[in-house]
Short mmCIF file of C-alpha atoms and ligand atoms in Angstrom, two decimals:
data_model
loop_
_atom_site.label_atom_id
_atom_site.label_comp_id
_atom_site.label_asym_id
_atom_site.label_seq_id
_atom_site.Cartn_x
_atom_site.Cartn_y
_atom_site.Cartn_z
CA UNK A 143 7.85 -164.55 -24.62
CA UNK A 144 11.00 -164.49 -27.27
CA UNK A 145 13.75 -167.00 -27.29
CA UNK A 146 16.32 -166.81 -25.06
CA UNK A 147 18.98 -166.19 -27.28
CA UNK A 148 16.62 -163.06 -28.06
CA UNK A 149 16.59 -161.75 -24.39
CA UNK A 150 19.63 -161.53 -23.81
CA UNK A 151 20.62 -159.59 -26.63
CA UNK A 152 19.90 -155.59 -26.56
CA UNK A 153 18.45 -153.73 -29.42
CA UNK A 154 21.08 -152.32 -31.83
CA UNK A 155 21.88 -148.59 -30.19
CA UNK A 156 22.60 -146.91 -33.45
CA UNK A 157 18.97 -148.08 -34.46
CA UNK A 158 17.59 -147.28 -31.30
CA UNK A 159 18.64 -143.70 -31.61
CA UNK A 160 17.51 -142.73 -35.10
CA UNK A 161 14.06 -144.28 -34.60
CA UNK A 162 13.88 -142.46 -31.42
CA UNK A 163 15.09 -139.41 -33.70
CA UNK A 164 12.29 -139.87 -36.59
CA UNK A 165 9.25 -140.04 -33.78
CA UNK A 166 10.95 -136.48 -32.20
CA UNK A 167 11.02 -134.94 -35.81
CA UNK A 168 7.52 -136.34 -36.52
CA UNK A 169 6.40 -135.02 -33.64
CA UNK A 170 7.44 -131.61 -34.95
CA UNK A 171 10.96 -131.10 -32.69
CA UNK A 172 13.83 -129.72 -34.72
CA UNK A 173 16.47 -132.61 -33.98
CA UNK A 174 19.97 -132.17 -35.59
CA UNK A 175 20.77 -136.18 -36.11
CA UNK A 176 24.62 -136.89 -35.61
CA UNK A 177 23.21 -140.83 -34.73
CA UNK A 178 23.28 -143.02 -37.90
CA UNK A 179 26.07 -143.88 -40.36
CA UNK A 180 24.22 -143.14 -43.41
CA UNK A 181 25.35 -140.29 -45.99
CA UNK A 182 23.28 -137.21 -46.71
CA UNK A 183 23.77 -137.43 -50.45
CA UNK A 184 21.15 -138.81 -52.78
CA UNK A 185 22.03 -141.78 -54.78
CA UNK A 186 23.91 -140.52 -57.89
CA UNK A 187 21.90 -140.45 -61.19
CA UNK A 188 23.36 -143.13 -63.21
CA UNK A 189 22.46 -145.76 -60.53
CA UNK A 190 18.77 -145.34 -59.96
CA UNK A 191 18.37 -144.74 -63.92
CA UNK A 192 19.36 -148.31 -64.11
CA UNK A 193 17.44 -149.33 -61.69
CA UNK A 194 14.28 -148.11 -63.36
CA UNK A 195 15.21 -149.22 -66.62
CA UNK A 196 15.55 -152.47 -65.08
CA UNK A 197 11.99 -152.33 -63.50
CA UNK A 198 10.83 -151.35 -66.62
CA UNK A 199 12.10 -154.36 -68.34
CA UNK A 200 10.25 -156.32 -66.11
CA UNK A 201 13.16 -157.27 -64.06
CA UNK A 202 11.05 -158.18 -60.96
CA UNK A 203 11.75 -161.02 -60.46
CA UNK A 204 14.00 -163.74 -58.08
CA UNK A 205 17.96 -164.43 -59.10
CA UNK A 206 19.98 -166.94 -58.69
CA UNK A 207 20.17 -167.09 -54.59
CA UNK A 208 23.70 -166.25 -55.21
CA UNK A 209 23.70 -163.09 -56.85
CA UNK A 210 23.57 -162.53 -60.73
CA UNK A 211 26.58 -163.36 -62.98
CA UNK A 212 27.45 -160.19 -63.64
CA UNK A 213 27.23 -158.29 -60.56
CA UNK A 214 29.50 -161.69 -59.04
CA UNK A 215 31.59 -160.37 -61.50
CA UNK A 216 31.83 -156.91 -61.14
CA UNK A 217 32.52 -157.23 -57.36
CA UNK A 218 35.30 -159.32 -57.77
CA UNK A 219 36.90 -157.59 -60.24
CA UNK A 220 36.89 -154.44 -58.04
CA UNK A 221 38.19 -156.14 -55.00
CA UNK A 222 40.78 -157.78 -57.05
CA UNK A 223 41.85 -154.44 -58.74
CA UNK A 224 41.05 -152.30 -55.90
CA UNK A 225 42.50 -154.27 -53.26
CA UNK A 226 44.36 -157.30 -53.90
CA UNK A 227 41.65 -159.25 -52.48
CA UNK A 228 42.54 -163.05 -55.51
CA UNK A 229 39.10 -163.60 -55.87
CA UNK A 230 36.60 -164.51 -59.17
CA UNK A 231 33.04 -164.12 -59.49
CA UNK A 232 32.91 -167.78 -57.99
CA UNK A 233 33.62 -166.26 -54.68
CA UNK A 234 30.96 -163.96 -54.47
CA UNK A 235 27.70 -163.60 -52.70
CA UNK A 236 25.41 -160.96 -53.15
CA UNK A 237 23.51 -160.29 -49.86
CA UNK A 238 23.46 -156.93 -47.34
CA UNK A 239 26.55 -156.51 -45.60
CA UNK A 240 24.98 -156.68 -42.42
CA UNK A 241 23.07 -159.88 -43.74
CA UNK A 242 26.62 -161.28 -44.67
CA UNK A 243 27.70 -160.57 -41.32
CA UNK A 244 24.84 -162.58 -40.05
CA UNK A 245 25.22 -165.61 -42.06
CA UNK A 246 28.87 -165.84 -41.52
CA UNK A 247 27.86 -165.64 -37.67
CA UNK A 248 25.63 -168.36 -37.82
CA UNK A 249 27.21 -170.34 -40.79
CA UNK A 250 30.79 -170.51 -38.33
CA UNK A 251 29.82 -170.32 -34.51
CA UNK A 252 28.91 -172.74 -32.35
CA UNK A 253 27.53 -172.21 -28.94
CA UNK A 254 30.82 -171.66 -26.80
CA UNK A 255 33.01 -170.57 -29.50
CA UNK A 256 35.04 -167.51 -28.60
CA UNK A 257 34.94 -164.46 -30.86
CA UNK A 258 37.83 -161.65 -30.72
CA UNK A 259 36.60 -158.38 -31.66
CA UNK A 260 37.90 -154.62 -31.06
CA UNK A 261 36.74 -152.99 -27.97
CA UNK A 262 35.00 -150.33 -29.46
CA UNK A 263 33.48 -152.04 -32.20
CA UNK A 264 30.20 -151.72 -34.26
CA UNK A 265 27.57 -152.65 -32.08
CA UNK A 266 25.59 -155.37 -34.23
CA UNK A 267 29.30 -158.06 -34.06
CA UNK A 268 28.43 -158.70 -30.65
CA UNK A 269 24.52 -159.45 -31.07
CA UNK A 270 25.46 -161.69 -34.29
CA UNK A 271 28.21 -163.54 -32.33
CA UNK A 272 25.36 -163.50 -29.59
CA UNK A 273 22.58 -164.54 -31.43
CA UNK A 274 24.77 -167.52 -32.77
CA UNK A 275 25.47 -168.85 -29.17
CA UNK A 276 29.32 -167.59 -29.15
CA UNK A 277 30.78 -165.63 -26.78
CA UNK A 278 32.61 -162.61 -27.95
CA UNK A 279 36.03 -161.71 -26.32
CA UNK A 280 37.09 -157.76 -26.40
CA UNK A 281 40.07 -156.56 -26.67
CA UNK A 282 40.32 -153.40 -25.68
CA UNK A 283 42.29 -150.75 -28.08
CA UNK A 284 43.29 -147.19 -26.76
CA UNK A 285 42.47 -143.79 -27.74
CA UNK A 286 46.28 -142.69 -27.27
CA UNK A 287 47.04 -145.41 -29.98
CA UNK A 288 44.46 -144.09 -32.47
CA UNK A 289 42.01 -147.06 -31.37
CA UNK A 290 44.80 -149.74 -33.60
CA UNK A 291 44.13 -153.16 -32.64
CA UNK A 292 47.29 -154.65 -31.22
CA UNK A 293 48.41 -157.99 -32.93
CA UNK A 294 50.03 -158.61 -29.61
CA UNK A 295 46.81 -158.32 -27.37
CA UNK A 296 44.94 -160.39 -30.12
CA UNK A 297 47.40 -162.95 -29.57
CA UNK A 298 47.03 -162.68 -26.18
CA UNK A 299 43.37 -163.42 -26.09
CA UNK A 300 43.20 -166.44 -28.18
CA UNK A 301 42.17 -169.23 -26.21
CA UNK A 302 41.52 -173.07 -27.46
CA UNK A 303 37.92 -172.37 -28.19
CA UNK A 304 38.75 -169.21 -29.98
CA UNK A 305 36.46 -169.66 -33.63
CA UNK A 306 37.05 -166.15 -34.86
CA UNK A 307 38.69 -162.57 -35.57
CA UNK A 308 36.43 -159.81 -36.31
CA UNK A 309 38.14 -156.94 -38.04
CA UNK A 310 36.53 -153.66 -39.43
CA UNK A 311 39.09 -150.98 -40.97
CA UNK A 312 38.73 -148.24 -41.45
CA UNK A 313 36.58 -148.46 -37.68
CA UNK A 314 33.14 -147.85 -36.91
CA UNK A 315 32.98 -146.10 -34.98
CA UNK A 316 36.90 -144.79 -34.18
CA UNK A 317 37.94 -143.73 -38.18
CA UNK A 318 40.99 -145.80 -37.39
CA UNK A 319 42.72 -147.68 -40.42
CA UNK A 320 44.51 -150.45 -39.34
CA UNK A 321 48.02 -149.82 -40.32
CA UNK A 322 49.57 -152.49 -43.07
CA UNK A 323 52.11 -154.24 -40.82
CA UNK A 324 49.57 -154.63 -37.70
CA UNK A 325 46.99 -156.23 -40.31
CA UNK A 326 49.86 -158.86 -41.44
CA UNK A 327 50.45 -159.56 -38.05
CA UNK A 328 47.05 -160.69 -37.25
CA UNK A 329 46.86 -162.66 -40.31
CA UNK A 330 50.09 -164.36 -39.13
CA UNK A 331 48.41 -165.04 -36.10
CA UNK A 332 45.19 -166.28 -37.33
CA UNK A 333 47.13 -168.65 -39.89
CA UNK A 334 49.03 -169.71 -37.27
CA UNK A 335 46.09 -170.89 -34.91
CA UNK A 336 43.67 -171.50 -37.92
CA UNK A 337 41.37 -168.86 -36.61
CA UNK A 338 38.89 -167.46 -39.30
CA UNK A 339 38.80 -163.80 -39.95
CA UNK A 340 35.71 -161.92 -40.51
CA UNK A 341 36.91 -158.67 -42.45
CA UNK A 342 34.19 -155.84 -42.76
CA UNK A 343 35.52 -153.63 -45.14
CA UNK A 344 32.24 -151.37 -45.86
CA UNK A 345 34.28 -148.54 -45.84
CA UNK A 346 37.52 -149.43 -47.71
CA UNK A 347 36.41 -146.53 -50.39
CA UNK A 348 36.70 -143.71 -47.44
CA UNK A 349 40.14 -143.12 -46.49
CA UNK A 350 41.33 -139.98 -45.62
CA UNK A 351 45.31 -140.84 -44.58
CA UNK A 352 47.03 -143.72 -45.40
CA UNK A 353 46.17 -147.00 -47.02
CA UNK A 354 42.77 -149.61 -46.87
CA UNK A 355 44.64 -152.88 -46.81
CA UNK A 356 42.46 -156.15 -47.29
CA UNK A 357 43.32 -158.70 -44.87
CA UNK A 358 42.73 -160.66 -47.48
CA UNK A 359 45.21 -159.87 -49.89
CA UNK A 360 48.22 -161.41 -47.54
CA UNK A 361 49.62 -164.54 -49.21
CA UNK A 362 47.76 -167.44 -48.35
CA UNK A 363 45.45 -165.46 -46.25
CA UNK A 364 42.01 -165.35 -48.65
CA UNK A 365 41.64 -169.27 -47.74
CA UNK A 366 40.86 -167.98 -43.97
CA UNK A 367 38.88 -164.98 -44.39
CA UNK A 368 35.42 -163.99 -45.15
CA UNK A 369 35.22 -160.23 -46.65
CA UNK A 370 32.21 -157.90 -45.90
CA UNK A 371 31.53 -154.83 -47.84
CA UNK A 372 28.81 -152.89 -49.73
CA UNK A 373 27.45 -149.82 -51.79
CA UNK A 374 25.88 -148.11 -48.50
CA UNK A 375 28.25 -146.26 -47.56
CA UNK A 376 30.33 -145.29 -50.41
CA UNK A 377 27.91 -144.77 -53.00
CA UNK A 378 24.72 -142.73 -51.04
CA UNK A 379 22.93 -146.45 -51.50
CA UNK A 380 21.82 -146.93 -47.33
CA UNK A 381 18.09 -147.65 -48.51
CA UNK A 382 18.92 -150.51 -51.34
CA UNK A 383 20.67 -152.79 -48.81
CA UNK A 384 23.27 -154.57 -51.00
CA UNK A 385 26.45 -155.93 -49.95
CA UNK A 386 28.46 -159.03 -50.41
CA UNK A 387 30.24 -161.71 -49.25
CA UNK A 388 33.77 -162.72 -50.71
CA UNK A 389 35.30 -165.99 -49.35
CA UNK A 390 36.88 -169.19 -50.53
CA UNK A 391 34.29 -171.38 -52.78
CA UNK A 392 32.98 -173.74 -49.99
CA UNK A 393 32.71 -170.57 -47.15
CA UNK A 394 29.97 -168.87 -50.23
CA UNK A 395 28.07 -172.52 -50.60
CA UNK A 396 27.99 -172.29 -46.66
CA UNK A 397 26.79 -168.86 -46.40
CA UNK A 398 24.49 -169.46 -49.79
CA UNK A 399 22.58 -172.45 -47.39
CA UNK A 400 21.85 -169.83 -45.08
CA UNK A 401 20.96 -167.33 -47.97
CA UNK A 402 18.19 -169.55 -49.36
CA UNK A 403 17.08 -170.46 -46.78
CA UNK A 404 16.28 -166.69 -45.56
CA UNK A 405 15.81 -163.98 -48.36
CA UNK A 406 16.52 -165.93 -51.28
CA UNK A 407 18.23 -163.38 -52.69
CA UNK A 408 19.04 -159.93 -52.99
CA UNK A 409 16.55 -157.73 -54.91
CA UNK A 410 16.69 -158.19 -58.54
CA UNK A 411 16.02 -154.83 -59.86
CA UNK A 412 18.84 -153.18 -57.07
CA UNK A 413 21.57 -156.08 -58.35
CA UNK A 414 21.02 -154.36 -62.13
CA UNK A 415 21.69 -151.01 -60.33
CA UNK A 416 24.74 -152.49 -58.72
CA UNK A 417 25.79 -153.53 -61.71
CA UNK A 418 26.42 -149.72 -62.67
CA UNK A 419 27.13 -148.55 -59.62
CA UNK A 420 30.50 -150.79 -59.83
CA UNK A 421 31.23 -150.58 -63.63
CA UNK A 422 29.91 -146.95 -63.82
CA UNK A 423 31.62 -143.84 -63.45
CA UNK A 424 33.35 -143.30 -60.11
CA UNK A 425 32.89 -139.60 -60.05
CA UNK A 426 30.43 -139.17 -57.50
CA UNK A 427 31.66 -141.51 -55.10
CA UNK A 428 34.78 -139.56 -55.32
CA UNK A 429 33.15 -136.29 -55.12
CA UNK A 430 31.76 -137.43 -52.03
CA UNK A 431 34.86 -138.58 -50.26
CA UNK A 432 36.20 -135.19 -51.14
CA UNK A 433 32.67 -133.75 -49.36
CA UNK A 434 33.23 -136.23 -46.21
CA UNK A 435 37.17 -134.87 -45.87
CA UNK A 436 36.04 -131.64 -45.73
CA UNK A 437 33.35 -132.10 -43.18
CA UNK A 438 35.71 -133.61 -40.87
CA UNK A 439 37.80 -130.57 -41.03
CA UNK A 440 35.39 -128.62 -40.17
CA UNK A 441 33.62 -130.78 -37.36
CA UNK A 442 37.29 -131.73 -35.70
CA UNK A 443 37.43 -127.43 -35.81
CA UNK A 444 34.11 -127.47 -34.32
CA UNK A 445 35.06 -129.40 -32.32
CA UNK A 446 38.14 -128.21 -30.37
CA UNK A 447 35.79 -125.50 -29.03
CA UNK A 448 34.02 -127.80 -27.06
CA UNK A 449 35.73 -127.56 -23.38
CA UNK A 450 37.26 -131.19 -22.26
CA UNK A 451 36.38 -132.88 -25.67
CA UNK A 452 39.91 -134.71 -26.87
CA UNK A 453 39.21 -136.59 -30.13
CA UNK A 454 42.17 -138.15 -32.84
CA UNK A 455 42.07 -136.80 -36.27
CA UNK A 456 39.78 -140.08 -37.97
CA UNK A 457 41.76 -141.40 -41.15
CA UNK A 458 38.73 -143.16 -42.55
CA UNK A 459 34.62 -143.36 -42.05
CA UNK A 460 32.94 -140.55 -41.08
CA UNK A 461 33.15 -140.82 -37.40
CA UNK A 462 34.54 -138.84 -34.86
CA UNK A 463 34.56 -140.50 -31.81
CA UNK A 464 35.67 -138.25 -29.12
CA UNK A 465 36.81 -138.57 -25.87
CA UNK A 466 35.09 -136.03 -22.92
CA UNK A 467 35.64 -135.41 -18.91
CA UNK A 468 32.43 -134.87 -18.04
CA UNK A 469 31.95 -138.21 -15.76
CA UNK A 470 28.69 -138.85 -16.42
CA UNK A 471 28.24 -142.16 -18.13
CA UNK A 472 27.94 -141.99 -22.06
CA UNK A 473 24.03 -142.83 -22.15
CA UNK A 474 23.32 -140.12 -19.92
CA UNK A 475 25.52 -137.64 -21.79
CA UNK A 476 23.68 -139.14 -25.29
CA UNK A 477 19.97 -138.52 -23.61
CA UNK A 478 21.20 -134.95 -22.06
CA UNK A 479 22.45 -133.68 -25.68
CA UNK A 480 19.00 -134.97 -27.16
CA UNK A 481 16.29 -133.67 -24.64
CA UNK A 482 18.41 -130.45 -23.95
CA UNK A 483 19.82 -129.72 -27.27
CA UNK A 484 17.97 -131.74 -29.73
CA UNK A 485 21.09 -133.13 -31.12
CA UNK A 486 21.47 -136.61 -31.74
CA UNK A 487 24.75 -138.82 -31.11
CA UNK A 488 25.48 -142.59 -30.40
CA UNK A 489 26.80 -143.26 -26.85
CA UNK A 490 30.26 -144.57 -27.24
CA UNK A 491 28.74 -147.70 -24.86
CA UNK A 492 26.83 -148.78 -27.85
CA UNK A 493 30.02 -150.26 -29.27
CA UNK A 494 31.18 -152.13 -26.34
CA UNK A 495 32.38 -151.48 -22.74
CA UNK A 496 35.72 -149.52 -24.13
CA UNK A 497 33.24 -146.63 -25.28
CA UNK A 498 33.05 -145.51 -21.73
CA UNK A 499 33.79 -141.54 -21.96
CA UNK A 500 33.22 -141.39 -25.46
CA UNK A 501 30.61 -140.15 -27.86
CA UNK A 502 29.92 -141.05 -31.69
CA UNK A 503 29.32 -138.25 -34.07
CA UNK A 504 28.37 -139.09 -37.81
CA UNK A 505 29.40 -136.12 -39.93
CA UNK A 506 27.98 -137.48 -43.12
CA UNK A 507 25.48 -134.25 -42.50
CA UNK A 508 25.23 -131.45 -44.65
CA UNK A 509 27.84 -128.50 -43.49
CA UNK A 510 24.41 -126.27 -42.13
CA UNK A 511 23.46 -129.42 -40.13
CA UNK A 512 26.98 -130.08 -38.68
CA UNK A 513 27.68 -126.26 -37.10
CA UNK A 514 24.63 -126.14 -35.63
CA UNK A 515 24.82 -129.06 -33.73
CA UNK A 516 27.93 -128.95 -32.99
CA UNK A 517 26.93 -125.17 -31.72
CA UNK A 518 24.16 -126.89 -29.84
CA UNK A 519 26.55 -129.24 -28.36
CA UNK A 520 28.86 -126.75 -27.03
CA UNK A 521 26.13 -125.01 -25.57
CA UNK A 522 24.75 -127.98 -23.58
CA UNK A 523 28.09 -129.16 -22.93
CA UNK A 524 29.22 -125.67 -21.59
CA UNK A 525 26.33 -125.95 -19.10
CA UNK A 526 27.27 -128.79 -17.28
N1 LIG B 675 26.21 -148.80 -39.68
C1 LIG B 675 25.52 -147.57 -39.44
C2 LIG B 675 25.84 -147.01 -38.08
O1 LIG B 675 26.66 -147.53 -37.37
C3 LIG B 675 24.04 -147.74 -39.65
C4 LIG B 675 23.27 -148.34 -38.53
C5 LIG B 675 23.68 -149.72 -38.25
O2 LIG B 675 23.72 -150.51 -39.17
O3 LIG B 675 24.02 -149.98 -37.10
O4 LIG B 675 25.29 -146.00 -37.73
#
């Protein structure tokens, strides 16, 4: 029998649905996958050519549990530059984002300790706050708003036992960036309570409209906040699983504890290729943003052909996450679309009882993949 703190935690649903997806296609069905966050593209070039020189030169072996010097560095002197985030290598841990996100759960909550979060939000907060004992606290955001978490409602939901803020712009799965002014409203809140924020940011390089703000970068804000980000999503690099951690010097030997304690460290041969992926040319991550805008033009067209779907223009990600009348319950919609159609999509449930009526699409599909399942979604869709 597992742990307790096991059972009462369900499996993550974006998981769930892609390994249910690889059996179908290994099984021989022709399943068009809108499930999982991960890009289409193949790592650019320059990155895994570093990585094999680097197994080449024998570099196979463990780091420093924090990260190597120079990849510390280059992360901090892109989230400086890039975002106003006033860090230095000496705030930087090298570990997978969701890892990060894992540590910080465990490094910060104690069993009781309410966590505010987004209602929808990524579905693995919840199991982390879970898994740590804490009890996390929706607050629910609305589709007429553009899913933008209100500073007031946040305020509105701290409580004296209230530990943390989770924040994720731009939104998995809703595309919404969280506008400059709300963002330095919540950090006036959290300063004011001295309530930690938890700022996942692994999308900061896919911005459509508008701005990625940093939390972080608010005067006197950095002290209280724990960044999140990665190469997964903005540099093709799902598969190499390394992210970071950027907080103030005693929140990294905190989270380092954990670190050793678990994987040690990240791989050594991927940190090398990290290395270049920061300090390299930026031309293919751009190239791909450029690809991702484009898809979402065409899947929001796609889209608006589907009777009773209503979905908001995303600004960031590559999520759609629309809205349908259908009144069945998401799941059900999610397991109709994949037995009848063979397309795959996340049940808007997945990410927390505000994702009621709503499907997750990923678009990061290649164009052929995206109008024909949005043509086989229409089709099943028209049918009910
Ligand atoms: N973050 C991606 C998603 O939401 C990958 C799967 C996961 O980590 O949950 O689809």
């Amino acid at each position: 029998m597992v742990s307790k703190r096991l059972m009462e935690i369900p499996a993550s649903g974006t998981i769930a649905i892609s390994n249910l997806v690889s059996q179908m296609k290994s099984e021989g069905v022709d399943v068009v996958s809108f499930s999982m966050g991960e890009p289409d593209f193949v790592t650019p070039d320059n990155i895994v050519e570093a990585c094999c020189a680097s197994l080449r030169e024998g570099y196979t072996h463990y780091t420093p549990s924090l990260g190597i010097p120079e990849l510390r560095k280059a992360i901090a002197d892109q989230a400086r530059a890039e975002h106003g985030i006033p860090c230095d290598q000496s705030n930087v841990l090298v570990t997978p984002c969701k890892q990060a996100i894992f540590l910080t759960a465990l490094a910060y909550i104690d069993p009781g300790d309410e966590v505010i979060l987004s209602d929808p939000s990524w579905v693995s907060y919840e199991a982390c706050i879970r898994l740590a004992g804490g009890v996390p606290v929706y607050v629910p955001t609305r589709f007429e708003d553009g899913f933008v978490l209100d500073p007031a409602a946040v305020e509105e939901a701290i409580t004296p036992r209230t530990r943390m803020i989770v924040l994720n712009t731009p939104s998995n799965p809703t595309g919404c960036v969280m506008p400059r002014d709300s963002l330095r409203q919540i950090a006036d809140i959290a300063k004011a309570h001295g309530i930690k924020v938890l700022s996942d940011e692994i999308y900061s390089s896919i911005v459509y409209e508008g701005e990625h703000v940093s939390i972080a970068s608010f005067p006197g804000m950095f002290e209280n906040t724990i960044v999140v980000s990665g190469l997964s999503k903005s540099y093709a690099m799902t598969g190499w699983r390394l992210g970071w951690a950027i907080a103030p010097a005693d929140d990294v030997k905190a989270l380092n504890k954990l670190q050793s304690h678990s994987i040690s460290c990240a791989v050594s041969f991927v940190q090398k290729a990290a290395v270049e992926a920061i300090t390299g040319t930026q031309e293919p991550k751009r190239r791909m943003v450029e690809e991702f805008r484009r898809r979402r033009g065409l899947v929001m067209d796609l889209m608006s052909e589907i009777p009773g779907f209503e979905c908001n223009v995303p600004q960031g990600a590559f999520y759609v996450f629309p809205k349908y009348n259908r009144g069945i319950p998401s799941v059900k919609l999610a397991e109709t679309l994949l037995r009848e159609g063979h397309v795959a999509v996340t049940p808007g449930t997945a990410f927390g009882p505000g994702g009621e009526g709503f499907i997750r699409i990923s678009y990061a599909a290649s164009e052929e993949q995206i109008r024909e399942g949005m043509a086989r979604i229409k089709s099943v869709i028209s049918g009910l």
